[in-house]
Short mmCIF file of C-alpha atoms in Angstrom, two decimals:
data_model
loop_
_atom_site.label_atom_id
_atom_site.label_comp_id
_atom_site.label_asym_id
_atom_site.label_seq_id
_atom_site.Cartn_x
_atom_site.Cartn_y
_atom_site.Cartn_z
CA MET A 1 -0.17 0.02 0.18
CA LEU A 2 1.49 3.50 -0.72
CA THR A 3 0.53 6.85 0.99
CA PHE A 4 0.10 9.85 -1.14
CA TYR A 5 0.40 13.04 0.40
CA TYR A 6 -1.15 16.15 -1.64
CA ALA A 7 -2.56 19.35 -1.36
CA SER A 8 -5.22 21.09 -3.74
CA GLY A 9 -4.14 23.11 -6.53
CA THR A 10 -0.64 21.77 -6.51
CA CYS A 11 1.56 19.92 -8.87
CA ALA A 12 0.67 17.06 -6.96
CA LEU A 13 -2.14 16.61 -9.08
CA ALA A 14 0.08 15.20 -11.70
CA SER A 15 0.93 12.20 -9.31
CA HIS A 16 -2.59 11.70 -8.07
CA ILE A 17 -3.65 11.42 -11.64
CA ALA A 18 -0.98 8.47 -12.55
CA LEU A 19 -1.90 7.06 -9.40
CA GLU A 20 -5.20 6.48 -10.66
CA ASP A 21 -4.04 5.95 -14.25
CA ALA A 22 -2.02 2.82 -12.92
CA GLY A 23 -4.85 1.82 -10.84
CA ALA A 24 -2.32 1.72 -7.84
CA PRO A 25 -3.41 0.72 -4.54
CA TYR A 26 -2.92 3.72 -2.62
CA GLU A 27 -4.66 6.10 0.36
CA GLY A 28 -4.61 9.76 -0.10
CA ARG A 29 -3.78 12.29 2.54
CA ARG A 30 -4.81 15.87 1.83
CA LEU A 31 -2.53 18.46 3.63
CA ASN A 32 -4.32 21.90 4.55
CA PHE A 33 -1.64 24.30 2.88
CA LYS A 34 -3.66 27.37 4.52
CA ALA A 35 -3.19 25.97 7.97
CA GLY A 36 0.81 25.65 7.05
CA GLU A 37 0.20 21.93 7.60
CA GLN A 38 3.08 21.23 5.20
CA ARG A 39 5.54 23.15 7.43
CA ALA A 40 4.68 21.71 10.59
CA GLU A 41 5.35 18.25 12.59
CA PRO A 42 4.35 15.62 11.70
CA TYR A 43 4.63 16.16 8.07
CA LEU A 44 7.99 17.60 8.16
CA GLU A 45 9.19 14.06 9.49
CA ILE A 46 7.80 12.43 6.27
CA ASN A 47 9.17 15.39 3.95
CA PRO A 48 11.75 17.40 5.47
CA LYS A 49 11.41 19.83 2.31
CA GLY A 50 7.72 20.78 3.47
CA ARG A 51 6.18 20.44 0.14
CA VAL A 52 3.86 18.09 -1.85
CA PRO A 53 3.77 15.77 -3.57
CA ALA A 54 5.15 12.81 -1.38
CA LEU A 55 4.94 9.31 -1.67
CA ALA A 56 5.15 7.06 1.26
CA THR A 57 6.14 3.40 0.06
CA PRO A 58 7.02 0.09 1.98
CA ARG A 59 10.79 1.31 1.62
CA GLY A 60 10.54 4.54 2.16
CA VAL A 61 9.52 8.42 1.12
CA LEU A 62 9.69 9.58 -2.37
CA THR A 63 9.36 13.34 -3.28
CA GLU A 64 9.56 15.30 -6.50
CA THR A 65 6.83 14.79 -9.23
CA PRO A 66 9.35 13.53 -12.24
CA ALA A 67 10.64 10.96 -9.91
CA ILE A 68 7.23 9.82 -8.37
CA LEU A 69 6.01 10.07 -12.19
CA ALA A 70 8.58 7.43 -13.22
CA TYR A 71 8.24 5.31 -10.13
CA ILE A 72 4.64 4.97 -10.76
CA ALA A 73 5.22 3.89 -14.46
CA GLN A 74 8.09 1.46 -13.52
CA SER A 75 6.01 -0.35 -10.36
CA PHE A 76 2.80 -0.55 -12.58
CA PRO A 77 4.54 -1.69 -15.64
CA GLU A 78 1.58 -3.28 -17.11
CA ASN A 79 -0.28 0.10 -17.63
CA GLU A 80 2.31 1.06 -20.12
CA LEU A 81 2.41 4.57 -18.83
CA ALA A 82 6.41 5.25 -20.10
CA PRO A 83 8.55 3.53 -22.54
CA LEU A 84 10.65 1.97 -19.88
CA TYR A 85 12.98 0.18 -22.09
CA ASP A 86 13.76 2.42 -24.64
CA PRO A 87 16.39 4.71 -23.74
CA PHE A 88 15.87 7.52 -26.13
CA ALA A 89 11.93 7.63 -25.88
CA PHE A 90 12.38 7.33 -21.93
CA ALA A 91 14.64 10.36 -22.04
CA GLU A 92 12.46 12.35 -24.31
CA LEU A 93 9.67 11.83 -21.69
CA GLN A 94 11.87 12.33 -18.86
CA SER A 95 12.94 15.63 -20.79
CA PHE A 96 9.61 16.85 -21.12
CA ASN A 97 8.89 16.26 -17.24
CA ALA A 98 12.24 18.13 -16.61
CA TYR A 99 11.31 21.25 -18.45
CA LEU A 100 8.12 21.18 -16.77
CA CYS A 101 9.62 20.56 -13.15
CA SER A 102 12.63 23.00 -13.72
CA THR A 103 11.04 25.78 -15.93
CA VAL A 104 7.34 25.93 -16.10
CA HIS A 105 6.36 25.45 -12.52
CA VAL A 106 9.23 27.91 -11.61
CA ALA A 107 8.06 30.16 -13.75
CA HIS A 108 4.45 30.00 -12.28
CA ALA A 109 5.97 29.82 -8.90
CA HIS A 110 7.05 33.28 -9.13
CA ARG A 111 3.53 34.95 -8.80
CA MET A 112 2.83 33.46 -5.32
CA ARG A 113 6.20 32.15 -3.79
CA GLY A 114 8.42 35.33 -4.84
CA ALA A 115 9.88 35.07 -1.11
CA ARG A 116 11.83 31.76 -2.28
CA TRP A 117 14.13 33.93 -4.14
CA ALA A 118 13.98 37.57 -3.05
CA ASP A 119 13.03 39.77 -0.23
CA ASP A 120 11.29 42.94 -1.35
CA GLU A 121 7.83 43.42 -2.00
CA ALA A 122 8.72 45.52 -5.05
CA SER A 123 10.48 42.60 -6.20
CA PHE A 124 7.43 40.63 -5.70
CA ALA A 125 5.19 42.48 -7.59
CA ASP A 126 7.93 42.88 -10.44
CA MET A 127 8.01 39.11 -10.70
CA ARG A 128 4.26 38.73 -10.68
CA ARG A 129 3.98 41.50 -13.59
CA LYS A 130 6.39 39.09 -15.70
CA ILE A 131 4.28 35.84 -15.32
CA PRO A 132 1.99 36.33 -18.39
CA GLU A 133 4.95 36.89 -20.54
CA THR A 134 7.33 33.93 -19.04
CA MET A 135 3.92 31.21 -18.86
CA SER A 136 3.42 32.00 -22.38
CA ALA A 137 7.08 31.73 -23.57
CA CYS A 138 6.71 28.36 -21.66
CA PHE A 139 3.56 27.17 -23.37
CA GLN A 140 4.70 28.58 -26.91
CA LEU A 141 7.90 26.43 -26.82
CA ILE A 142 5.32 23.20 -25.75
CA GLU A 143 2.98 24.12 -28.40
CA THR A 144 5.35 24.48 -31.28
CA GLY A 145 8.28 22.22 -30.15
CA LEU A 146 7.88 19.77 -27.31
CA PHE A 147 4.27 18.46 -27.58
CA LYS A 148 4.21 15.50 -30.17
CA GLY A 149 0.45 14.92 -30.26
CA PRO A 150 -2.20 13.54 -29.89
CA TRP A 151 -0.94 12.87 -26.42
CA ALA A 152 2.21 15.03 -25.14
CA MET A 153 5.04 12.39 -26.49
CA GLY A 154 2.84 11.31 -29.36
CA GLU A 155 0.46 8.17 -29.93
CA ARG A 156 0.50 6.85 -26.21
CA TYR A 157 -0.74 8.52 -23.51
CA THR A 158 2.26 8.59 -20.93
CA ILE A 159 3.24 10.10 -17.45
CA ALA A 160 4.11 13.62 -19.46
CA ASP A 161 0.24 13.91 -19.74
CA PRO A 162 -1.11 14.27 -16.20
CA TYR A 163 1.90 16.68 -15.61
CA LEU A 164 1.25 18.82 -18.66
CA PHE A 165 -2.49 19.01 -17.69
CA THR A 166 -1.67 20.02 -14.01
CA LEU A 167 0.44 22.71 -15.26
CA ALA A 168 -1.79 23.88 -18.12
CA SER A 169 -4.50 24.01 -15.27
CA TRP A 170 -2.53 27.23 -13.85
CA LEU A 171 -2.60 29.25 -16.92
CA GLU A 172 -5.81 30.69 -16.49
CA GLY A 173 -4.85 32.17 -12.74
CA ASP A 174 -1.44 33.47 -14.36
CA GLY A 175 -3.41 35.51 -16.73
CA VAL A 176 -2.82 33.59 -20.10
CA ASP A 177 -5.43 32.18 -22.26
CA ILE A 178 -4.80 28.52 -23.02
CA ALA A 179 -6.58 28.94 -26.45
CA LYS A 180 -3.37 30.73 -27.64
CA PHE A 181 -2.10 27.22 -27.81
CA PRO A 182 -4.79 25.17 -29.76
CA ARG A 183 -2.94 21.87 -29.47
CA VAL A 184 -2.19 22.22 -25.65
CA HIS A 185 -6.04 23.42 -25.43
CA ASP A 186 -7.36 20.30 -27.15
CA HIS A 187 -5.22 17.95 -24.82
CA PHE A 188 -6.71 19.91 -21.82
CA GLY A 189 -10.22 19.26 -23.09
CA ARG A 190 -9.46 15.47 -23.79
CA MET A 191 -7.62 15.00 -20.32
CA SER A 192 -10.51 16.58 -18.54
CA GLU A 193 -12.79 13.69 -19.74
CA ARG A 194 -10.57 10.84 -18.49
CA ARG A 195 -11.77 8.86 -15.50
CA SER A 196 -8.50 9.18 -13.72
CA VAL A 197 -8.49 12.81 -14.07
CA LYS A 198 -11.94 13.12 -12.81
CA ARG A 199 -11.22 10.77 -9.78
CA ALA A 200 -8.21 12.78 -8.58
CA LEU A 201 -9.93 16.22 -8.90
CA GLU A 202 -12.79 14.88 -7.16
CA MET A 203 -10.59 13.58 -4.40
CA GLU A 204 -8.98 16.96 -4.13
CA ALA A 205 -12.44 18.86 -3.97
CA ALA A 206 -14.00 16.45 -1.51
CA MET B 1 28.43 8.56 -32.16
CA LEU B 2 26.93 11.46 -29.61
CA THR B 3 27.43 15.02 -30.38
CA PHE B 4 27.60 16.64 -26.73
CA TYR B 5 26.93 20.56 -26.72
CA TYR B 6 28.12 22.42 -23.55
CA ALA B 7 29.83 25.55 -22.24
CA SER B 8 32.29 25.99 -19.93
CA GLY B 9 31.13 26.96 -16.18
CA THR B 10 27.49 25.36 -16.82
CA CYS B 11 25.45 22.45 -15.54
CA ALA B 12 26.36 20.74 -18.51
CA LEU B 13 29.54 19.62 -16.64
CA ALA B 14 27.35 17.02 -15.21
CA SER B 15 26.41 15.38 -18.14
CA HIS B 16 30.04 16.05 -19.52
CA ILE B 17 31.71 13.85 -16.64
CA ALA B 18 28.79 10.82 -17.00
CA LEU B 19 29.86 10.65 -20.46
CA GLU B 20 33.33 9.97 -19.76
CA ASP B 21 32.42 7.69 -16.55
CA ALA B 22 30.10 5.66 -19.30
CA GLY B 23 33.22 5.54 -21.74
CA ALA B 24 30.65 6.57 -24.26
CA PRO B 25 31.80 7.31 -27.77
CA TYR B 26 30.96 11.37 -28.13
CA GLU B 27 32.65 14.10 -29.95
CA GLY B 28 32.00 17.34 -27.67
CA ARG B 29 31.17 20.86 -29.33
CA ARG B 30 31.83 23.82 -27.18
CA LEU B 31 29.53 26.89 -27.48
CA ASN B 32 30.97 30.51 -26.68
CA PHE B 33 28.15 31.71 -24.38
CA LYS B 34 30.08 35.30 -24.31
CA ALA B 35 29.48 35.40 -27.93
CA GLY B 36 25.70 34.36 -27.71
CA GLU B 37 26.31 31.27 -29.69
CA GLN B 38 23.48 29.38 -28.04
CA ARG B 39 20.80 31.73 -28.53
CA ALA B 40 21.94 32.10 -32.36
CA GLU B 41 21.44 29.86 -35.36
CA PRO B 42 22.58 27.31 -36.02
CA TYR B 43 22.47 26.35 -32.55
CA LEU B 44 18.56 26.97 -32.23
CA GLU B 45 17.78 24.32 -34.84
CA ILE B 46 19.50 21.94 -32.37
CA ASN B 47 18.28 23.40 -29.34
CA PRO B 48 15.41 25.66 -29.66
CA LYS B 49 15.80 26.37 -25.63
CA GLY B 50 18.88 28.24 -26.56
CA ARG B 51 20.82 26.36 -23.34
CA VAL B 52 23.18 23.60 -22.73
CA PRO B 53 23.52 20.73 -22.41
CA ALA B 54 22.40 19.09 -25.55
CA LEU B 55 23.10 15.49 -26.63
CA ALA B 56 22.68 14.59 -30.47
CA THR B 57 21.90 11.34 -30.84
CA PRO B 58 21.27 9.03 -33.70
CA ARG B 59 17.58 9.33 -33.04
CA GLY B 60 17.39 12.87 -31.96
CA VAL B 61 18.49 15.66 -29.71
CA LEU B 62 18.14 15.51 -25.79
CA THR B 63 18.41 18.02 -23.32
CA GLU B 64 17.80 18.45 -19.78
CA THR B 65 20.31 17.22 -17.37
CA PRO B 66 18.18 14.61 -15.56
CA ALA B 67 17.14 12.91 -18.53
CA ILE B 68 20.40 13.26 -20.36
CA LEU B 69 21.90 11.49 -17.23
CA ALA B 70 19.64 8.75 -17.12
CA TYR B 71 19.88 8.25 -20.63
CA ILE B 72 23.72 7.88 -20.53
CA ALA B 73 23.08 5.37 -17.61
CA GLN B 74 20.60 3.57 -19.65
CA SER B 75 22.54 3.43 -22.97
CA PHE B 76 25.73 1.89 -21.08
CA PRO B 77 24.43 -0.06 -18.80
CA GLU B 78 27.71 -2.31 -18.14
CA ASN B 79 28.60 0.77 -16.26
CA GLU B 80 26.00 0.55 -13.52
CA LEU B 81 25.63 4.36 -13.27
CA ALA B 82 21.87 4.11 -11.96
CA PRO B 83 19.87 1.10 -10.11
CA LEU B 84 17.96 0.94 -13.62
CA TYR B 85 15.95 -2.12 -12.48
CA ASP B 86 14.99 -0.95 -8.79
CA PRO B 87 11.92 1.19 -9.11
CA PHE B 88 12.48 2.77 -6.00
CA ALA B 89 16.29 3.22 -5.91
CA PHE B 90 16.04 4.86 -9.23
CA ALA B 91 13.14 7.00 -7.76
CA GLU B 92 15.37 8.21 -4.95
CA LEU B 93 18.23 8.74 -7.57
CA GLN B 94 15.75 10.85 -9.79
CA SER B 95 14.45 12.50 -6.72
CA PHE B 96 17.81 13.80 -6.13
CA ASN B 97 18.39 14.88 -9.38
CA ALA B 98 15.28 16.62 -9.60
CA TYR B 99 15.82 18.55 -6.69
CA LEU B 100 19.24 19.69 -8.18
CA CYS B 101 17.58 20.57 -11.33
CA SER B 102 14.38 22.17 -10.11
CA THR B 103 15.55 24.04 -6.81
CA VAL B 104 19.53 24.22 -6.48
CA HIS B 105 20.37 25.00 -9.98
CA VAL B 106 16.97 27.62 -10.04
CA ALA B 107 18.11 29.03 -6.61
CA HIS B 108 21.72 29.80 -7.95
CA ALA B 109 20.31 31.20 -11.54
CA HIS B 110 18.88 34.14 -9.39
CA ARG B 111 22.41 35.48 -9.21
CA MET B 112 22.90 36.13 -13.10
CA ARG B 113 19.85 35.37 -14.33
CA GLY B 114 17.29 37.45 -12.62
CA ALA B 115 15.89 38.87 -16.28
CA ARG B 116 14.03 35.27 -16.72
CA TRP B 117 11.65 36.17 -13.88
CA ALA B 118 11.57 40.27 -13.40
CA ASP B 119 12.74 43.23 -15.08
CA ASP B 120 13.61 45.66 -12.87
CA GLU B 121 17.61 46.09 -11.72
CA ALA B 122 16.46 46.18 -8.05
CA SER B 123 14.64 43.17 -8.30
CA PHE B 124 17.69 41.49 -9.91
CA ALA B 125 20.11 43.27 -6.85
CA ASP B 126 17.39 41.88 -4.34
CA MET B 127 17.70 38.24 -5.76
CA ARG B 128 21.74 38.58 -5.86
CA ARG B 129 21.51 39.41 -2.00
CA LYS B 130 19.48 36.08 -1.24
CA ILE B 131 21.72 33.79 -2.91
CA PRO B 132 24.15 33.03 -0.12
CA GLU B 133 21.21 31.88 2.08
CA THR B 134 19.05 30.18 -0.61
CA MET B 135 22.32 28.40 -1.60
CA SER B 136 23.10 27.30 2.03
CA ALA B 137 19.71 26.03 2.81
CA CYS B 138 19.69 23.78 -0.38
CA PHE B 139 23.03 22.34 0.66
CA GLN B 140 22.08 22.04 4.34
CA LEU B 141 19.40 19.87 3.22
CA ILE B 142 21.59 17.93 0.77
CA GLU B 143 24.09 17.57 3.76
CA THR B 144 21.68 16.63 6.36
CA GLY B 145 18.88 14.88 4.39
CA LEU B 146 19.56 13.76 0.96
CA PHE B 147 23.14 12.73 0.92
CA LYS B 148 23.68 9.22 1.90
CA GLY B 149 27.39 8.81 1.96
CA PRO B 150 30.10 8.16 0.64
CA TRP B 151 28.53 8.59 -2.68
CA ALA B 152 25.55 10.94 -3.34
CA MET B 153 23.32 7.62 -3.12
CA GLY B 154 25.07 5.54 -0.95
CA GLU B 155 27.67 3.19 -1.47
CA ARG B 156 27.95 2.92 -5.37
CA TYR B 157 28.77 5.96 -7.54
CA THR B 158 25.69 6.98 -9.46
CA ILE B 159 24.89 9.67 -12.21
CA ALA B 160 23.57 11.92 -9.02
CA ASP B 161 27.30 12.33 -8.26
CA PRO B 162 28.64 14.29 -11.22
CA TYR B 163 25.57 16.48 -10.64
CA LEU B 164 26.06 17.15 -7.10
CA PHE B 165 29.72 17.98 -8.10
CA THR B 166 28.82 20.43 -10.55
CA LEU B 167 26.32 22.40 -8.67
CA ALA B 168 28.69 22.17 -5.61
CA SER B 169 31.44 23.82 -7.73
CA TRP B 170 29.29 27.13 -7.96
CA LEU B 171 29.03 27.85 -4.26
CA GLU B 172 32.00 29.63 -4.35
CA GLY B 173 31.02 31.99 -6.45
CA ASP B 174 27.52 32.03 -4.82
CA GLY B 175 29.25 33.37 -1.52
CA VAL B 176 29.00 30.16 0.13
CA ASP B 177 31.94 28.33 2.03
CA ILE B 178 31.53 24.45 0.93
CA ALA B 179 33.48 23.73 3.97
CA LYS B 180 30.11 24.23 5.94
CA PHE B 181 28.80 21.15 4.76
CA PRO B 182 31.48 18.43 5.50
CA ARG B 183 30.13 15.59 3.94
CA VAL B 184 29.57 17.67 0.33
CA HIS B 185 33.02 18.91 0.99
CA ASP B 186 34.67 15.79 1.24
CA HIS B 187 32.11 14.28 -1.88
CA PHE B 188 33.73 17.35 -3.79
CA GLY B 189 37.37 16.25 -3.05
CA ARG B 190 36.94 12.96 -3.98
CA MET B 191 35.36 13.99 -7.18
CA SER B 192 37.95 16.31 -8.30
CA GLU B 193 40.19 13.26 -8.03
CA ARG B 194 38.43 11.00 -10.66
CA ARG B 195 39.93 10.76 -14.17
CA SER B 196 36.30 11.26 -15.43
CA VAL B 197 35.98 14.75 -13.75
CA LYS B 198 39.70 15.51 -14.79
CA ARG B 199 39.05 14.82 -17.98
CA ALA B 200 35.90 16.98 -18.56
CA LEU B 201 37.49 19.51 -16.66
CA GLU B 202 40.38 19.60 -19.29
CA MET B 203 38.17 19.63 -22.13
CA GLU B 204 36.14 22.46 -20.63
CA ALA B 205 39.12 24.50 -20.01
CA ALA B 206 40.96 23.84 -23.43
#
């Protein structure tokens, strides 16, 4: 049994959907971010980073979305959520997820989490103003360069799809119209219809 | 044959060392960042992101350090640079590399690359002032939480080691004394003695 720690409206949604896609046996534990649960004991004993997602397994706790996604794909290989035995195709998938993790998520985080990288209110306001520009640039690269279609990595649905869906769901709040990116927009609509996505979103909203 | 695109003083060093560790057949191509080669044709045709590293393979170009590192480990499995067939151990390794990629490298980038996330000189100065604090916090977590020893992931040298070495090599320029982190410091010294590290550094300096 796995225990999955998440909070609503965070990147944990990607792993949550993947757990549903994989049919993994897991128990969900939602943290209350408004109450600061992620930065308090006992959660810091589970994940000293004070963030989500975290996936507690029989051998220990895993953190970081790209690592958790690959773990789910590798632990439930019958679902073929990643081309595990093709080093090039697996690397392309991991490259896509690394871009989401280190560039897209990071760009978005400058809207609300500027205190990670600066101290002055004026800097935070400056960062917030730039969000539509940086997020648009990220999704333009995805739209025209990285996204293969019909799924992120081509013909097969993979662990890149719930991650892309999750970050695309932030565009509206970031002041970016997803319709500017027709392929990403179409993907978002198809993802929204999947049972795994509906189930994860229902759990996050419950 | 692989073609590896890099620039001196960048995170490409991690993949460069791993190529040497793997005994991979590759040709190195150094970009001149001061001349802006990474943002000009013909390089943008190779990597539209305008960054390094990029690894051109017979099937296409790969980018993003964690993806390239896992590709090297998976393409040259006889070197056992990653626990490829142990989903949990592989995920721990990938989690370590994802943290370096999305948190440590990103923290460091606020020293010189503030224009990625803001527009005002005052914001850049604010970001620069915070670098010693953010980089110290990252390496404190590595020192006490993530680093297993004697290598990053424990008894075996893996693709996490050249990545950690590369980011640790930035600490001095970031105004952080590596000696504050004894285990990371010891690791840095042992890495410096490895043939693969010396060879990659010689190529970058040549």
